[in-house]
Coordinates of C-alpha atoms and ligand atoms in Angstrom, one line a residue:
X1 CA 85.7 2.7 39.9
X2 CA 83.0 2.3 37.2
X3 CA 79.9 4.4 36.9
X4 CA 76.9 3.3 35.0
X5 CA 75.6 5.8 32.5
X6 CA 72.2 5.3 30.7
X7 CA 72.4 4.0 27.1
X8 CA 71.5 7.3 25.6
X9 CA 74.0 9.5 27.5
X10 CA 75.6 10.2 24.2
X11 CA 77.8 13.1 23.1
X12 CA 77.3 14.1 19.5
X13 CA 80.1 16.4 18.2
X14 CA 78.5 18.6 15.6
X15 CA 75.2 20.2 14.9
X16 CA 74.9 19.9 11.1
X17 CA 72.6 17.5 9.4
X18 CA 74.5 14.4 10.5
X19 CA 74.7 15.4 14.2
X20 CA 71.1 16.7 14.4
X21 CA 69.7 13.5 12.7
X22 CA 71.5 11.3 15.3
X23 CA 70.5 13.5 18.2
X24 CA 66.8 13.8 17.2
X25 CA 66.5 10.0 16.8
X26 CA 68.3 9.3 20.1
X27 CA 66.4 11.9 22.0
X28 CA 63.2 9.9 21.7
X29 CA 64.8 7.5 24.2
X30 CA 67.0 9.5 26.5
X31 CA 69.5 12.4 27.0
X32 CA 71.9 13.6 24.3
X33 CA 74.4 16.4 24.4
X34 CA 75.3 18.1 21.1
X35 CA 78.5 20.3 20.8
X36 CA 79.0 23.0 18.2
X37 CA 82.2 24.9 18.2
X38 CA 80.8 28.1 16.7
X39 CA 77.3 29.4 16.5
X40 CA 74.7 26.6 16.1
X41 CA 73.7 28.0 12.7
X42 CA 77.2 27.7 11.3
X43 CA 77.6 24.4 9.4
X44 CA 78.1 23.3 5.8
X45 CA 74.6 21.9 6.0
X46 CA 73.1 25.4 6.3
X47 CA 74.9 26.4 3.1
X48 CA 73.8 23.5 0.9
X49 CA 72.0 24.8 -2.2
X50 CA 71.1 22.2 -4.8
X51 CA 69.3 19.6 -2.7
X52 CA 69.1 16.0 -1.5
X53 CA 68.8 12.9 -3.7
X54 CA 65.6 10.9 -3.4
X55 CA 64.9 8.0 -5.7
X56 CA 61.2 9.0 -6.1
X57 CA 60.3 9.5 -9.8
X58 CA 58.5 7.0 -12.0
X59 CA 61.4 7.3 -14.4
X60 CA 63.9 6.5 -11.7
X61 CA 65.1 3.3 -10.0
X62 CA 67.6 2.1 -7.3
X63 CA 69.7 0.6 -10.1
X64 CA 69.9 4.0 -11.9
X65 CA 71.0 5.9 -8.8
X66 CA 73.6 3.2 -7.9
X67 CA 74.9 3.3 -11.5
X68 CA 75.2 7.2 -11.5
X69 CA 76.9 7.1 -8.0
X70 CA 79.4 4.5 -9.3
X71 CA 80.0 6.3 -12.6
X72 CA 80.7 9.6 -10.7
X73 CA 82.9 7.7 -8.2
X74 CA 85.2 6.4 -10.9
X75 CA 85.4 2.7 -9.9
X76 CA 85.9 3.2 -6.2
X77 CA 82.4 3.2 -4.9
X78 CA 81.4 0.4 -2.5
X79 CA 78.4 -1.2 -4.2
X80 CA 76.8 -2.4 -1.0
X81 CA 77.0 1.1 0.6
X82 CA 75.6 2.8 -2.6
X83 CA 72.7 0.3 -2.8
X84 CA 71.9 0.6 0.9
X85 CA 71.8 4.4 0.7
X86 CA 69.8 4.5 -2.5
X87 CA 67.3 2.0 -1.1
X88 CA 66.8 4.3 2.0
X89 CA 66.7 7.6 0.1
X90 CA 62.9 7.8 -0.3
X91 CA 62.5 7.2 3.5
X92 CA 65.1 9.8 4.2
X93 CA 63.3 12.5 2.2
X94 CA 60.0 11.4 3.7
X95 CA 61.7 11.7 7.2
X96 CA 62.7 15.3 6.4
X97 CA 59.2 16.1 5.1
X98 CA 57.7 14.6 8.3
X99 CA 60.0 16.9 10.4
X100 CA 58.4 19.8 8.5
X101 CA 61.2 20.7 5.9
X102 CA 59.5 23.0 3.3
X103 CA 60.8 21.5 0.1
X104 CA 59.8 23.2 -3.2
X105 CA 56.4 21.7 -4.1
X106 CA 55.1 20.3 -7.3
X107 CA 51.5 18.9 -7.0
X108 CA 52.2 16.5 -9.9
X109 CA 55.6 15.3 -8.5
X110 CA 56.3 12.3 -6.3
X111 CA 55.4 13.1 -2.6
X112 CA 54.2 16.4 -4.0
X113 CA 57.8 17.6 -4.5
X114 CA 59.5 19.3 -7.3
X115 CA 62.6 17.4 -8.4
X116 CA 65.6 19.1 -10.0
X117 CA 68.7 17.7 -11.8
X118 CA 72.4 18.0 -11.3
X119 CA 75.6 16.8 -13.0
X120 CA 76.1 13.0 -13.3
X121 CA 72.4 12.2 -12.6
X122 CA 70.5 10.4 -15.4
X123 CA 67.1 11.8 -14.3
X124 CA 65.6 14.5 -12.1
X125 CA 65.9 13.1 -8.6
X126 CA 66.9 16.0 -6.4
X127 CA 64.4 17.3 -3.8
X128 CA 65.2 20.9 -3.0
X129 CA 63.9 24.1 -1.3
X130 CA 64.6 26.6 -4.1
X131 CA 68.3 27.2 -4.0
X132 CA 68.7 27.2 -0.2
X133 CA 67.9 23.6 0.6
X134 CA 70.4 23.3 3.4
X135 CA 69.1 26.4 5.2
X136 CA 65.5 25.1 5.1
X137 CA 66.6 21.7 6.5
X138 CA 68.9 23.1 9.1
X139 CA 66.5 25.7 10.5
X140 CA 63.8 23.1 11.0
X141 CA 66.0 20.4 12.6
X142 CA 67.7 23.0 14.8
X143 CA 64.4 24.4 16.0
X144 CA 63.3 20.8 16.9
X145 CA 66.6 20.2 18.8
X146 CA 66.3 23.5 20.7
X147 CA 62.8 22.5 21.8
X148 CA 63.5 18.9 22.8
X149 CA 63.7 18.3 26.5
X150 CA 66.2 15.5 26.0
X151 CA 68.7 17.5 24.0
X152 CA 71.3 19.7 25.6
X153 CA 72.9 22.0 23.0
X154 CA 76.3 23.4 23.9
X155 CA 77.1 26.2 21.5
X156 CA 80.7 27.4 21.2
X157 CA 82.0 24.2 22.8
X158 CA 84.9 22.6 20.9
X159 CA 85.8 19.0 21.2
X160 CA 89.6 18.6 21.5
X161 CA 90.1 14.9 21.6
X162 CA 88.0 11.8 22.3
X163 CA 88.9 9.9 25.5
X164 CA 90.1 6.4 24.8
X165 CA 91.6 3.4 26.6
X166 CA 95.0 5.1 26.1
X167 CA 94.1 8.1 28.3
X168 CA 93.0 5.7 31.0
X169 CA 96.2 3.6 30.9
X170 CA 98.3 6.8 30.8
X171 CA 96.4 8.1 33.8
X172 CA 96.9 4.9 35.8
X173 CA 100.6 5.1 35.0
X174 CA 100.6 8.6 36.6
X175 CA 100.9 10.8 33.6
X176 CA 98.7 13.9 32.8
X177 CA 95.6 13.8 30.7
X178 CA 96.4 16.6 28.4
X179 CA 97.5 18.1 26.3
X180 CA 99.2 14.9 25.2
X181 CA 102.8 14.8 23.9
X182 CA 103.6 15.5 20.3
X183 CA 102.5 12.7 18.1
X184 CA 104.8 10.4 16.0
X185 CA 105.1 10.9 12.3
X186 CA 105.1 7.5 10.6
X187 CA 102.1 6.2 8.7
X188 CA 101.4 3.0 7.1
X189 CA 99.0 2.1 4.3
X190 CA 96.3 -0.4 5.5
X191 CA 96.0 -3.5 3.4
X192 CA 92.3 -3.7 2.8
X193 CA 89.1 -2.2 4.0
X194 CA 87.8 -5.6 4.9
X195 CA 90.5 -6.2 7.4
X196 CA 89.3 -5.0 10.7
X197 CA 91.6 -4.1 13.6
X198 CA 91.5 -6.6 16.4
X199 CA 93.1 -4.5 19.0
X200 CA 90.7 -3.6 21.9
X201 CA 90.2 0.2 22.1
X202 CA 87.2 2.0 23.6
X203 CA 86.0 5.5 23.8
X204 CA 84.7 6.9 27.1
X205 CA 83.9 10.5 26.3
X206 CA 85.5 13.7 25.1
X207 CA 87.6 16.6 26.3
X208 CA 85.9 19.8 25.2
X209 CA 86.9 23.5 25.3
X210 CA 84.2 26.0 26.4
X211 CA 85.3 28.8 24.1
X212 CA 83.9 31.6 26.2
X213 CA 85.1 30.5 29.7
X214 CA 88.3 29.0 28.2
X215 CA 87.7 26.0 30.5
X216 CA 88.3 22.4 29.3
X217 CA 85.7 20.0 30.5
X218 CA 85.7 16.2 30.6
X219 CA 82.5 14.8 29.2
X220 CA 82.0 11.1 30.0
X221 CA 79.7 9.2 27.6
X222 CA 78.5 5.8 26.8
X223 CA 79.0 6.7 23.1
X224 CA 80.5 9.6 21.2
X225 CA 79.5 10.5 17.6
X226 CA 81.8 12.5 15.4
X227 CA 79.6 14.6 13.1
X228 CA 82.1 17.4 12.5
X229 CA 81.8 17.8 8.7
X230 CA 84.7 18.1 6.2
X231 CA 88.1 19.7 5.9
X232 CA 87.6 22.2 3.1
X233 CA 89.4 24.9 5.1
X234 CA 92.7 23.2 4.5
X235 CA 92.6 25.0 1.1
X236 CA 93.0 28.7 0.5
X237 CA 89.9 28.9 -1.7
X238 CA 86.8 26.9 -0.6
X239 CA 83.1 26.9 -0.6
X240 CA 83.1 25.7 3.0
X241 CA 82.3 27.6 6.2
X242 CA 84.8 28.3 9.0
X243 CA 83.8 25.1 10.8
X244 CA 85.2 22.8 8.1
X245 CA 88.7 22.1 9.7
X246 CA 88.6 18.3 9.7
X247 CA 88.4 18.0 13.5
X248 CA 86.6 14.7 13.5
X249 CA 89.1 13.1 11.0
X250 CA 92.0 14.3 13.0
X251 CA 90.5 13.2 16.4
X252 CA 89.7 9.8 15.0
X253 CA 93.2 9.4 13.6
X254 CA 94.7 10.3 16.9
X255 CA 92.4 7.8 18.6
X256 CA 93.7 5.0 16.3
X257 CA 90.9 4.8 13.6
X258 CA 91.7 4.1 10.0
X259 CA 91.2 7.0 7.6
X260 CA 90.3 6.3 3.9
X261 CA 90.5 8.0 0.5
X262 CA 91.8 11.4 1.7
X263 CA 93.4 12.2 -1.7
X264 CA 89.9 12.7 -3.1
X265 CA 89.1 16.3 -2.4
X266 CA 86.2 17.5 -4.5
X267 CA 86.6 20.9 -6.1
X268 CA 83.3 22.4 -7.1
X269 CA 83.5 23.8 -10.6
X270 CA 81.5 27.0 -10.0
X271 CA 82.3 29.2 -7.0
X272 CA 81.6 32.9 -7.5
X273 CA 84.8 34.9 -8.5
X274 CA 84.4 38.1 -6.6
X275 CA 86.8 40.0 -4.3
X276 CA 84.1 40.5 -1.6
X277 CA 82.6 36.9 -1.8
X278 CA 85.3 34.3 -1.9
X279 CA 83.2 31.3 -0.7
X280 CA 79.8 31.7 -2.4
X281 CA 78.7 28.7 -4.4
X282 CA 76.8 28.9 -7.6
X283 CA 74.8 25.7 -7.5
X284 CA 75.2 23.0 -10.0
X285 CA 71.4 22.9 -10.4
X286 CA 71.9 26.1 -12.5
X287 CA 73.7 24.0 -15.0
X288 CA 71.1 21.2 -14.4
X289 CA 68.5 23.7 -15.6
X290 CA 70.5 24.7 -18.7
X291 CA 73.2 27.3 -17.8
X292 CA 76.4 27.2 -20.0
X293 CA 80.1 27.5 -19.2
X294 CA 81.8 30.0 -21.5
X295 CA 85.2 31.6 -22.3
X296 CA 85.4 35.4 -22.4
X297 CA 84.6 35.5 -26.1
X298 CA 81.4 33.6 -25.5
X299 CA 82.5 30.2 -26.8
X300 CA 81.2 27.1 -24.9
X301 CA 84.0 24.7 -24.1
X302 CA 82.7 21.7 -22.1
X303 CA 81.8 19.6 -25.2
X304 CA 85.5 19.3 -26.0
X305 CA 86.1 17.8 -22.6
X306 CA 83.1 15.4 -22.2
X307 CA 80.1 14.4 -24.3
X308 CA 77.9 15.2 -21.3
X309 CA 79.0 18.8 -21.5
X310 CA 78.1 21.0 -18.5
X311 CA 76.4 18.0 -16.9
X312 CA 79.5 15.8 -16.7
X313 CA 80.5 14.8 -13.1
X314 CA 82.2 17.5 -11.1
X315 CA 85.8 16.2 -11.3
X316 CA 85.6 16.5 -15.1
X317 CA 84.0 19.9 -15.2
X318 CA 86.4 21.4 -12.6
X319 CA 89.4 20.0 -14.4
X320 CA 88.2 21.3 -17.7
X321 CA 87.8 24.8 -16.2
X322 CA 91.2 24.6 -14.7
X323 CA 92.6 23.6 -18.1
X324 CA 90.9 26.4 -19.9
X325 CA 91.9 29.0 -17.3
X326 CA 95.6 27.9 -17.6
X327 CA 95.5 27.7 -21.4
X328 CA 94.0 31.2 -21.9
X329 CA 95.6 32.8 -18.8
X330 CA 92.2 33.6 -17.2
X331 CA 91.3 34.4 -13.6
X332 CA 87.9 32.8 -14.1
X333 CA 85.4 31.5 -16.7
X334 CA 81.8 32.6 -17.2
X335 CA 78.6 30.8 -16.3
X336 CA 75.8 32.1 -18.6
X337 CA 72.2 31.7 -17.4
X338 CA 70.8 34.7 -19.1
X339 CA 68.8 32.6 -21.7
X340 CA 66.8 31.0 -18.8
X341 CA 65.0 34.3 -18.3
X342 CA 64.5 36.6 -15.3
X343 CA 61.3 35.1 -14.0
X344 CA 62.6 31.6 -14.0
X345 CA 65.9 32.6 -12.3
X346 CA 64.1 34.6 -9.6
X347 CA 61.7 31.7 -8.9
X348 CA 64.2 28.8 -8.9
X349 CA 67.4 30.6 -7.8
X350 CA 66.3 33.5 -5.6
X351 CA 69.3 33.4 -3.2
X352 CA 71.9 33.4 -6.0
X353 CA 70.0 36.0 -7.9
X354 CA 69.8 38.3 -4.9
X355 CA 73.4 37.7 -3.7
X356 CA 74.8 38.3 -7.1
X357 CA 72.6 41.4 -7.6
X358 CA 73.9 42.9 -4.4
X359 CA 77.4 42.5 -5.8
X360 CA 76.5 44.2 -9.1
X361 CA 75.9 41.1 -11.2
X362 CA 72.4 40.8 -12.6
X363 CA 72.5 37.1 -13.6
X364 CA 69.4 37.5 -15.8
X365 CA 71.3 39.8 -18.0
X366 CA 75.0 39.1 -17.4
X367 CA 77.1 35.9 -17.2
X368 CA 78.5 35.0 -13.7
X369 CA 82.3 34.9 -13.2
X370 CA 83.2 31.5 -11.7
X371 CA 86.2 29.5 -10.5
X372 CA 86.6 26.0 -9.0
X373 CA 87.1 25.8 -5.2
X374 CA 87.6 23.1 -2.6
X375 CA 84.2 21.8 -1.7
X376 CA 83.9 18.3 -0.3
X377 CA 86.1 15.8 1.5
X378 CA 85.2 12.4 -0.1
X379 CA 87.4 10.5 2.4
X380 CA 87.5 10.4 6.1
X381 CA 87.0 8.1 9.1
X382 CA 86.4 4.5 8.0
X383 CA 83.0 3.4 9.2
X384 CA 80.4 0.7 8.5
X385 CA 76.8 1.3 7.7
X386 CA 76.0 1.8 11.4
X387 CA 78.6 4.6 11.7
X388 CA 80.9 2.3 13.8
X389 CA 84.6 3.2 13.7
X390 CA 87.5 1.1 14.7
X391 CA 87.2 2.3 18.3
X392 CA 84.4 0.8 20.3
X393 CA 81.7 3.3 21.3
X394 CA 83.1 5.9 18.9
X395 CA 80.8 6.5 15.9
X396 CA 81.1 8.9 12.9
X397 CA 78.5 10.2 10.5
X398 CA 78.4 12.7 7.6
X399 CA 81.1 14.4 5.7
X400 CA 83.7 13.4 8.3
X401 CA 83.4 9.8 7.2
X402 CA 84.6 7.4 4.6
X403 CA 81.7 4.9 4.0
X404 CA 82.5 3.9 0.4
X405 CA 79.6 5.9 -1.0
X406 CA 81.6 8.6 -2.8
X407 CA 84.5 6.6 -4.1
X408 CA 86.9 8.8 -6.1
X409 CA 84.3 11.6 -6.6
X410 CA 81.0 12.3 -5.0
X411 CA 77.8 12.5 -7.0
X412 CA 76.0 15.8 -6.4
X413 CA 73.4 15.8 -3.6
X414 CA 74.5 12.4 -2.2
X415 CA 76.0 14.0 0.8
X416 CA 72.9 15.3 2.6
X417 CA 71.3 11.9 1.8
X418 CA 74.2 10.1 3.5
X419 CA 73.9 12.3 6.6
X420 CA 70.2 11.3 7.0
X421 CA 70.3 7.6 6.1
X422 CA 73.4 6.8 8.2
X423 CA 72.5 9.2 10.9
X424 CA 69.4 7.2 11.5
X425 CA 71.1 3.8 11.4
X426 CA 73.8 5.1 13.7
X427 CA 71.3 6.2 16.3
X428 CA 69.5 2.8 16.0
X429 CA 72.8 1.0 16.6
X430 CA 73.7 3.1 19.6
X431 CA 70.3 2.4 21.1
X432 CA 70.6 -1.3 20.4
X433 CA 74.1 -1.4 22.0
X434 CA 72.6 -0.4 25.3
X435 CA 74.2 0.6 28.6
X436 CA 78.0 0.9 28.9
X437 CA 80.0 1.1 32.1
X438 CA 82.2 4.2 32.0
X439 CA 85.2 4.3 34.3
X440 CA 86.3 7.5 36.0
X441 CA 88.1 9.3 33.3
X442 CA 91.1 11.6 34.0
X443 CA 90.4 15.3 34.1
X444 CA 92.2 17.6 31.6
X445 CA 95.4 18.8 33.2
X446 CA 96.8 22.3 32.4
X447 CA 99.3 22.4 35.1
X448 CA 102.3 22.3 32.7
X449 CA 101.1 24.8 30.1
X450 CA 100.9 28.6 30.0
X451 CA 99.1 31.3 27.9
X452 CA 100.7 31.7 24.5
X453 CA 103.0 34.8 24.3
X454 CA 101.9 35.6 20.7
X455 CA 99.1 34.4 18.3
X456 CA 100.9 35.5 15.2
X457 CA 102.6 32.2 14.8
X458 CA 99.2 30.5 14.5
X459 CA 97.8 33.0 12.0
X460 CA 101.0 32.7 9.9
X461 CA 100.9 28.9 9.9
X462 CA 97.2 28.9 9.0
X463 CA 97.9 31.0 5.9
X464 CA 101.0 29.1 4.9
X465 CA 99.3 25.7 5.2
X466 CA 96.3 26.7 3.2
X467 CA 98.3 28.4 0.4
X468 CA 100.7 25.5 0.0
X469 CA 97.8 23.0 -0.2
X470 CA 96.2 25.2 -2.9
X471 CA 99.4 25.5 -4.9
X472 CA 100.9 22.0 -4.5
X473 CA 97.9 19.7 -3.8
X474 CA 95.2 21.1 -6.0
X475 CA 93.2 19.9 -9.0
X476 CA 96.3 18.8 -11.0
X477 CA 99.1 17.2 -9.0
X478 CA 102.7 16.1 -9.5
X479 CA 104.8 13.8 -7.3
X480 CA 107.4 16.6 -6.9
X481 CA 104.9 19.1 -5.7
X482 CA 103.3 16.6 -3.3
X483 CA 106.7 15.8 -1.9
X484 CA 107.5 19.5 -1.4
X485 CA 104.1 19.9 0.3
X486 CA 104.8 17.0 2.6
X487 CA 108.2 18.4 3.6
X488 CA 106.6 21.8 4.5
X489 CA 103.7 20.1 6.3
X490 CA 106.1 18.1 8.5
X491 CA 107.9 21.3 9.5
X492 CA 104.7 23.0 10.3
X493 CA 103.4 20.0 12.2
X494 CA 106.5 19.9 14.5
X495 CA 106.1 23.6 15.2
X496 CA 102.3 23.2 16.0
X497 CA 102.8 20.1 18.1
X498 CA 105.4 22.0 20.1
X499 CA 103.1 24.9 20.6
X500 CA 100.2 22.6 21.6
X501 CA 102.4 20.8 24.2
X502 CA 103.5 24.1 25.8
X503 CA 100.6 26.6 25.6
X504 CA 97.0 26.7 26.8
X505 CA 94.6 25.6 24.0
X506 CA 92.5 28.0 21.9
X507 CA 90.1 27.3 19.0
X508 CA 92.6 28.7 16.5
X509 CA 95.4 26.5 17.7
X510 CA 93.1 23.4 17.9
X511 CA 91.8 24.0 14.4
X512 CA 95.3 24.5 13.0
X513 CA 96.5 21.3 14.7
X514 CA 93.6 19.4 13.0
X515 CA 94.1 21.0 9.6
X516 CA 97.7 20.1 9.5
X517 CA 96.9 16.5 10.4
X518 CA 94.3 16.4 7.6
X519 CA 96.8 18.0 5.2
X520 CA 99.3 15.3 5.9
X521 CA 96.7 12.6 5.4
X522 CA 95.7 14.1 2.0
X523 CA 99.2 14.3 0.8
X524 CA 100.3 10.9 2.0
X525 CA 97.2 9.4 0.4
X526 CA 97.9 11.2 -2.9
X527 CA 101.5 10.0 -2.9
X528 CA 100.5 6.3 -2.6
X529 CA 98.0 6.5 -5.5
X530 CA 100.1 5.8 -8.6
X531 CA 97.3 6.6 -11.2
X532 CA 94.8 9.3 -12.0
X533 CA 91.3 8.6 -11.0
X534 CA 88.3 10.7 -10.2
X535 CA 89.4 13.8 -8.2
X536 CA 93.0 12.7 -8.0
X537 CA 94.8 13.7 -11.2
X538 CA 98.6 13.3 -11.4
X539 CA 100.7 14.4 -14.3
X540 CA 103.2 11.7 -13.4
X541 CA 100.6 9.0 -13.5
X542 CA 98.0 10.2 -16.0
X543 CA 96.4 6.8 -16.8
X544 CA 93.8 5.0 -14.8
X545 CA 94.8 1.5 -13.6
X546 CA 92.5 -1.4 -14.6
X547 CA 92.0 -2.3 -10.9
X548 CA 92.3 -0.1 -7.9
X549 CA 91.6 -0.1 -4.2
X550 CA 90.6 2.6 -1.7
X551 CA 93.6 4.2 0.1
X552 CA 93.4 3.3 3.8
X553 CA 95.9 4.7 6.2
X554 CA 96.6 3.2 9.6
X555 CA 98.5 4.9 12.3
X556 CA 101.0 2.8 14.2
X557 CA 99.9 2.1 17.8
X558 CA 102.8 3.8 19.5
X559 CA 102.1 7.2 18.0
X560 CA 98.4 7.5 18.8
X561 CA 97.2 10.5 20.7
Ligands
FAD1 P1 78.3 20.1 8.9 O1 77.0 20.5 8.4 O2 79.5 20.8 8.3 O3 78.3 20.3 10.5 C1 79.5 20.2 11.2 C2 79.2 20.6 12.6 O4 80.3 20.1 13.4 C3 79.1 22.0 12.9 O5 78.0 22.2 13.8 C4 80.4 22.4 13.5 O6 80.3 23.5 14.4 C5 80.7 21.2 14.3 N1 82.1 20.9 14.7 C6 83.1 20.7 13.9 N2 84.2 20.5 14.6 C7 83.9 20.5 15.9 C8 84.5 20.4 17.1 N3 85.8 20.1 17.2 N4 83.8 20.5 18.3 C9 82.5 20.8 18.3 N5 81.8 21.0 17.1 C10 82.5 20.8 16.0 N6 75.5 18.4 -0.3 C11 74.4 17.9 -0.9 O7 74.1 16.7 -0.7 N7 73.5 18.8 -1.6 C12 73.8 20.1 -1.7 O8 73.1 20.8 -2.3 C13 75.0 20.6 -1.2 N8 75.4 21.9 -1.4 C14 76.5 22.4 -0.7 C15 76.8 23.7 -0.8 C16 77.9 24.3 -0.1 C17 78.2 25.7 -0.2 C18 78.6 23.4 0.7 C19 79.8 23.9 1.5 C20 78.4 22.1 0.8 C21 77.3 21.5 0.1 N9 77.0 20.2 0.2 C22 75.8 19.7 -0.4 C23 77.7 19.3 1.1 C24 76.9 19.1 2.4 O9 76.3 20.4 2.7 C25 77.8 18.7 3.5 O10 78.6 17.6 3.1 C26 76.9 18.3 4.7 O11 76.0 19.3 5.0 C27 77.8 17.9 5.9 O12 77.0 17.8 7.0 P2 77.6 17.3 8.4 O13 76.5 17.3 9.4 O14 78.5 16.2 8.1 O15 78.6 18.6 8.7
SIN2 C1 75.4 22.4 -5.6 O1 74.3 22.8 -5.3 O2 76.0 22.6 -6.6 C2 76.1 21.6 -4.6 C3 75.5 20.2 -4.5 C4 76.4 19.3 -3.8 O3 77.5 19.6 -3.3 O4 76.0 18.1 -3.7

């Protein structure tokens, strides 16, 4: 039996900038449900520091931003995507201003905004709210979503898997809805991004775990939007929050979507090195305003690695720091901002100033100890500019996607921009697509599983996975290390699949299942790239090929979850 659902009975998975943009745009026309697996305030968006790109200044142009995005992306940026996003950047910043986001003002600046600069940008084009831009944006949008009568926010609800045609056919054949059997292992490399899958597959909703009641609910929907953020937690050291476990990428992969460019994990050059603060970012805008990277003896080293010095793109700066740390046997290098002066630092970087001071580092008088850490997932679910994936009615937006914007290395402050621009086009497409008939979807079935006897297996596998990714799949890679990592990942994956098939689901188990899926996608993508480019540097293939394509992985139909 089919039930008609209104065109906007949409489930958005994720309450970061991507998810909230989609939800707020859709809510003008009908009901939307937004899921967030932890507290609503926990998201990478809320931690963003530097700002959001806007091509606004008189000295700026669309061409200049596209060129910088392409240069940073090391030859793998999709020119159409980069141009589309640059052209919509002014409207995106204006949209945020209209919602009430309190960007740092400058009466003489375009739109009355102060623009800062970051690595890889030819001019000042970053709108920001001091050094806590993400918090300013997130607080405003979240407050709007909370107050909106058409938006239902489900906090501490975790999406497990999207419901697709496969679940319906399995149900009709008499098998249970979930948890599904262990997935197959073989992967193939897709021929080209332009080749679209012809196989008919549709999304009808999502299975989601209410963390507090431990109940799994079946949410039918005319469309589902994956806005789950990145996968930084796959690494031992990361700037990312707890939410970044690659859930959207893993769910889309299990549903049969193509996944692109997962080898390109961006390591941010300057994460604070401190035993009590392992994930605190020191914004690139500090280097944009003139801070210097130094060795313990006070020598600057970036000029030896790139003529742009501290303002070279991130892949180059992170690799240079990694090189210097290994060469001199250091735990960290220093970022010196003391010459910028106390008043300037307090005004422009109040959050960093206060947080470091609380840890005993007065950045106005002492250099800051910094190390690179995993920061941004450049690859993800392959989508078009409307957020459409390979599965009908399943959309994806934000860090969880691969749209072609970031290529082999993301340009600073392009991520928040992508969330807003494509969040809005995605909502417009969903509205245009109209009503969908949703069949009765099978309920989650736990009749064949029991409570896990011990959680230590999960905790142990989490640690093992994240450490092996850090040691074997980091800034500098070798084929041997990647193969070792893959072997270990396959063993872990079998163990986790077995656990998933036999025990009642918990958030830790689901996150681990998704992380190991993402780890495998990263390693397999890295193994098929026989060159060094952007964020992927291999000692076995140190040169850059004259022509190169994105890495696109396609999961064979028989192993889809
Ligand atoms: P997120 O903001 O991460 O939101 C993800 C949401 O999905 C969360 O609500 C989470 O709870 C939810 N979720 C995840 N999985 C599930 C699930 N299974 N079920 C239910 N809910 C789920 N970019 C810039 O452009 N400029 C910057 O200055 C900048 N600074 C940064 C600083 C830091 C420290 C970090 C970590 C990132 C920074 N970035 C910056 C990157 C940028 O913040 C992110 O890429 C962007 O905010 C991602 O937004 P998103 O909406 O895609 O995901
Ligand atoms: C930063 O402020 O350094 C992060 C900016 C970004 O990730 O785009």
